[in-house]
Amino acid sequence: MKELWDAIRRGVETVYLSINVNILRELNPLPNLKSLQPDPSLPPVHVLLWVGSVNSSAPLHYDKSENFHLQINGAKRFILAPPSEFDRIHLYPATHPQRLQTQYDTRRPVDSTIFPRFKPIRVIEGLLGPGEILYLPPFWFHHVFTEEPGVGINVWSQAPEMLIEESFKKVPVPVSRAWDKTIIGFSLKRMFLSLANELFPEIDPSFLFNEMIELQFFPLFRKLSIPAEFQEFQCSIPDSFVQTITQQQDRELEKVLPELIRIFSLPDEAIRKLEFFAYVEYVVVLCLGENLLFPFLNNCLYYHY
């Protein structure tokens, strides 16, 4: 650890790494870190030690937890934006390994042909120095640059917003896995439209789903050569099936819709949208599989003007 820190201070290494404080305690290089161990009688917290060299950075992203950052030495520049700016930012889909992060490098010019919804965002910028603490509410976007080599400590604690995804994954999906994929697609579209109308009564569902798909999915697929069968998905069913399927589904929807509305009952519309988008992805992957996620969104929910 000492050799690494010496290399960082001399500028020999470009490093931005995090170390779990619990691991450090087991290695016991810094006995004073014992005071940072969370009280097991309190809600769980996650404590990380951050070590950064000059010019190291973390991409623009958000966390769902309450977030405190204490700078011990050195200095970091934070660029912050409220959740309401998400509709100007192309985030990765919720099922992507880099979820919660932007798809582009904010330090470089953004290609509007790939990211057509990108717009400059309203930001708050500040420099965090030794002994200073920054509080980041859940879902606040932040981009972090190390301006002076230093060490910081992050404490993430549980926030109500963290429980949304955990809660909606426990709610049964009102479709039968025995149905044909087309019938499942038809039923999922009906369910998502019903839920969207309840959660966002003042927004046309076509605008809502277009926002989701254009922000998160089109940039990923625009330049890819995707086989035709991957792009196609049919979610309309013969009229002879419609009444039977809708009656069966409506009985199940009556059971789960009130619980989903309760889970998503957040005052912040931007956070509600982001979590609703994550729910749509989760359900489609659960019922149709990952390979049919984009084909379903593009053919069943996207409104082609």
XYZ file of C-alpha atoms in Angstrom:
305
model
C 0.000 0.000 0.000
C 2.818 2.437 0.888
C 4.608 1.728 -2.402
C 1.397 2.337 -4.345
C 0.735 5.636 -2.576
C 4.310 6.803 -3.208
C 3.916 6.001 -6.923
C 0.607 7.918 -7.048
C 2.094 10.990 -5.375
C 5.049 10.998 -7.773
C 2.698 10.698 -10.739
C 4.185 7.373 -11.807
C 0.806 5.614 -11.715
C -2.661 6.745 -12.821
C -4.945 5.052 -10.358
C -8.506 5.378 -9.121
C -9.340 2.442 -6.909
C -11.695 1.589 -4.085
C -11.076 -0.770 -1.196
C -13.723 -2.183 1.112
C -12.964 -1.078 4.665
C -13.944 -4.525 5.969
C -11.167 -6.067 3.854
C -8.688 -3.498 5.141
C -9.645 -4.379 8.677
C -8.885 -8.035 7.995
C -5.522 -7.115 6.462
C -4.995 -4.760 9.413
C -2.644 -2.240 7.763
C -4.430 0.683 9.404
C -5.835 -0.242 12.825
C -7.583 3.140 13.150
C -10.038 2.082 10.445
C -11.766 -0.001 13.110
C -13.709 3.120 14.052
C -15.298 3.101 10.586
C -16.911 -0.306 11.020
C -20.713 -0.007 10.895
C -22.800 -0.724 13.958
C -24.584 -4.052 13.198
C -27.642 -2.876 15.145
C -28.233 -0.061 12.605
C -29.419 -0.279 8.957
C -26.610 -1.643 6.730
C -24.015 0.762 5.346
C -21.217 0.276 2.845
C -17.862 1.935 3.516
C -15.163 2.269 0.848
C -11.708 3.828 0.901
C -10.891 5.644 -2.373
C -7.346 6.320 -3.584
C -6.896 8.521 -6.628
C -4.065 9.998 -8.670
C -4.172 13.282 -10.595
C -6.519 13.159 -13.629
C -8.236 9.958 -12.489
C -12.005 10.193 -12.653
C -15.340 8.428 -12.233
C -17.850 8.735 -15.106
C -21.133 10.597 -14.768
C -23.452 8.269 -12.871
C -25.856 8.049 -9.966
C -26.277 5.863 -6.889
C -29.543 4.818 -5.313
C -28.243 5.119 -1.750
C -27.606 8.003 0.591
C -24.015 8.963 -0.166
C -21.471 10.803 1.981
C -17.954 11.433 0.719
C -15.227 12.535 3.142
C -12.004 13.794 1.586
C -9.059 12.962 3.875
C -6.294 14.565 1.809
C -5.830 15.779 -1.747
C -8.751 17.286 -3.669
C -11.601 16.097 -5.908
C -13.816 18.142 -8.191
C -17.480 17.109 -8.195
C -19.887 17.994 -10.993
C -23.445 17.368 -9.792
C -26.877 17.331 -11.433
C -30.346 16.585 -10.018
C -32.384 13.541 -11.167
C -34.608 15.814 -13.276
C -31.752 16.128 -15.804
C -31.922 12.438 -16.745
C -33.916 13.139 -19.924
C -30.873 14.972 -21.319
C -28.490 12.133 -20.447
C -28.164 8.831 -22.318
C -27.814 6.271 -19.536
C -27.128 2.606 -20.115
C -30.181 0.331 -19.820
C -30.893 -1.140 -16.397
C -29.916 -4.624 -17.597
C -26.536 -3.452 -18.933
C -23.357 -4.183 -16.887
C -22.670 -0.402 -16.777
C -26.145 0.549 -15.605
C -26.502 3.894 -13.791
C -23.724 5.397 -15.984
C -23.755 7.561 -19.109
C -23.010 5.928 -22.455
C -20.668 8.728 -23.560
C -17.546 10.404 -22.226
C -18.653 13.778 -20.878
C -15.137 15.153 -21.385
C -15.385 14.811 -25.165
C -17.774 16.233 -27.801
C -20.993 14.206 -27.967
C -22.044 12.861 -31.389
C -25.635 14.028 -31.871
C -26.255 11.414 -34.572
C -25.751 8.690 -31.954
C -27.149 10.602 -28.971
C -29.914 12.783 -30.471
C -31.542 13.592 -27.127
C -28.321 14.851 -25.563
C -28.435 18.413 -24.271
C -26.144 20.304 -21.881
C -27.334 19.718 -18.338
C -27.702 22.111 -15.401
C -24.857 21.352 -12.990
C -23.470 22.344 -9.621
C -19.672 22.245 -9.441
C -17.408 22.312 -6.417
C -13.976 21.351 -5.127
C -13.800 19.032 -2.110
C -10.670 19.457 0.007
C -9.149 17.784 3.090
C -11.602 17.413 5.963
C -14.633 18.370 3.864
C -17.731 16.191 3.472
C -20.141 16.125 0.536
C -23.657 14.689 0.816
C -25.212 13.266 -2.355
C -28.931 12.436 -2.215
C -30.150 9.270 -3.979
C -30.263 9.461 -7.793
C -28.176 12.645 -8.008
C -25.789 12.478 -10.947
C -22.126 13.076 -10.179
C -18.920 13.180 -12.180
C -15.731 13.068 -10.099
C -12.230 14.276 -11.080
C -9.135 13.954 -8.906
C -7.242 17.264 -9.018
C -4.683 16.457 -6.299
C -3.585 12.921 -5.310
C -5.607 11.922 -2.308
C -7.601 9.533 -0.212
C -11.308 9.723 0.517
C -13.943 7.669 2.263
C -17.428 6.955 0.933
C -20.286 5.871 3.167
C -23.392 4.582 1.400
C -26.413 3.986 3.592
C -29.836 2.598 2.835
C -32.420 4.905 1.278
C -36.104 4.177 0.554
C -35.357 4.466 -3.171
C -33.056 1.438 -2.893
C -36.008 -0.788 -1.997
C -38.050 -0.095 -5.142
C -36.274 -2.588 -7.405
C -36.120 -5.189 -4.663
C -39.868 -4.752 -4.095
C -41.080 -4.869 -7.693
C -39.122 -8.065 -8.317
C -41.292 -9.770 -5.677
C -44.558 -8.919 -7.456
C -45.895 -11.734 -9.688
C -46.056 -10.899 -13.400
C -49.623 -11.447 -14.671
C -48.756 -13.583 -17.689
C -48.539 -17.334 -18.136
C -45.157 -18.769 -19.097
C -47.078 -21.461 -20.992
C -48.335 -18.874 -23.489
C -46.775 -18.367 -26.899
C -44.205 -15.538 -26.978
C -46.506 -13.425 -29.136
C -49.295 -13.722 -26.569
C -46.834 -12.888 -23.791
C -45.708 -9.822 -25.747
C -49.322 -8.745 -26.288
C -50.052 -9.151 -22.564
C -46.906 -7.330 -21.430
C -47.730 -4.385 -23.675
C -51.215 -4.140 -22.125
C -49.785 -4.342 -18.612
C -47.117 -1.687 -19.222
C -49.669 0.671 -20.769
C -52.027 0.200 -17.813
C -49.264 0.845 -15.300
C -47.923 3.850 -17.233
C -51.377 5.436 -17.274
C -51.632 5.012 -13.499
C -48.137 6.281 -12.671
C -47.952 9.095 -15.240
C -51.546 10.199 -15.927
C -50.454 13.448 -17.559
C -47.995 11.834 -20.005
C -48.949 10.099 -23.226
C -47.570 6.530 -22.859
C -46.108 6.684 -26.388
C -43.969 9.687 -25.352
C -42.924 7.884 -22.178
C -41.782 4.691 -23.907
C -40.133 6.590 -26.755
C -38.158 8.550 -24.162
C -36.958 5.323 -22.562
C -35.985 3.632 -25.834
C -34.382 6.676 -27.479
C -32.357 7.551 -24.388
C -31.103 4.118 -23.426
C -31.396 1.682 -26.342
C -31.138 3.351 -29.744
C -27.566 4.603 -29.139
C -26.462 1.037 -28.395
C -28.014 -0.450 -31.532
C -27.822 2.389 -34.053
C -24.414 1.410 -35.452
C -24.618 -2.335 -34.874
C -25.338 -4.785 -37.659
C -28.167 -6.798 -36.104
C -29.682 -9.864 -37.846
C -33.215 -9.320 -39.136
C -34.669 -12.064 -36.935
C -33.278 -10.272 -33.891
C -35.072 -7.076 -34.848
C -38.474 -8.629 -35.483
C -41.093 -9.327 -32.836
C -44.832 -9.664 -33.206
C -47.072 -8.611 -30.307
C -50.487 -8.532 -31.993
C -52.677 -11.624 -31.731
C -55.720 -12.900 -33.661
C -59.024 -11.345 -32.627
C -60.299 -14.760 -31.600
C -57.729 -14.848 -28.775
C -58.016 -11.258 -27.583
C -61.086 -11.563 -25.369
C -59.957 -14.753 -23.648
C -56.432 -13.479 -22.976
C -57.512 -10.019 -21.809
C -60.127 -11.405 -19.427
C -57.619 -13.818 -17.936
C -54.952 -11.154 -17.630
C -57.293 -8.510 -16.220
C -58.172 -10.784 -13.307
C -54.484 -11.063 -12.466
C -53.819 -7.360 -13.090
C -56.434 -6.443 -10.498
C -54.339 -8.306 -7.933
C -50.911 -6.830 -8.727
C -51.595 -3.333 -10.098
C -52.387 -1.719 -6.694
C -49.149 -3.135 -5.238
C -47.058 -1.859 -8.166
C -48.664 1.590 -7.883
C -47.781 1.620 -4.184
C -44.160 0.622 -4.885
C -43.734 3.378 -7.482
C -45.521 6.072 -5.463
C -42.600 8.506 -5.403
C -43.012 12.295 -5.413
C -40.021 12.762 -7.743
C -41.222 12.054 -11.280
C -37.706 11.582 -12.669
C -36.876 8.854 -10.144
C -40.275 7.259 -10.760
C -39.508 7.158 -14.491
C -36.053 5.652 -14.067
C -37.369 2.897 -11.804
C -40.365 2.267 -14.071
C -37.986 1.886 -17.031
C -35.958 -0.602 -14.978
C -39.142 -2.533 -14.183
C -40.102 -2.768 -17.856
C -36.678 -4.171 -18.708
C -36.757 -6.621 -15.818
C -40.179 -8.023 -16.744
C -39.412 -8.371 -20.460
C -36.144 -10.210 -19.782
C -37.879 -12.407 -17.198
C -40.727 -13.373 -19.540
C -39.142 -13.290 -23.007
C -35.387 -13.501 -22.441
C -32.591 -10.991 -22.917
C -32.344 -11.480 -26.692
C -35.934 -10.320 -27.187
C -35.695 -7.232 -24.960
C -34.876 -4.718 -27.690
C -37.067 -6.351 -30.374
C -40.035 -6.191 -27.984
C -39.374 -2.572 -27.046
C -38.827 -1.491 -30.637
C -41.806 -3.330 -32.139
C -44.352 -3.247 -29.323
C -43.751 -0.095 -27.274
C -41.914 2.320 -29.558
C -44.198 4.668 -31.463
C -42.776 5.292 -34.943
C -43.974 8.764 -35.922
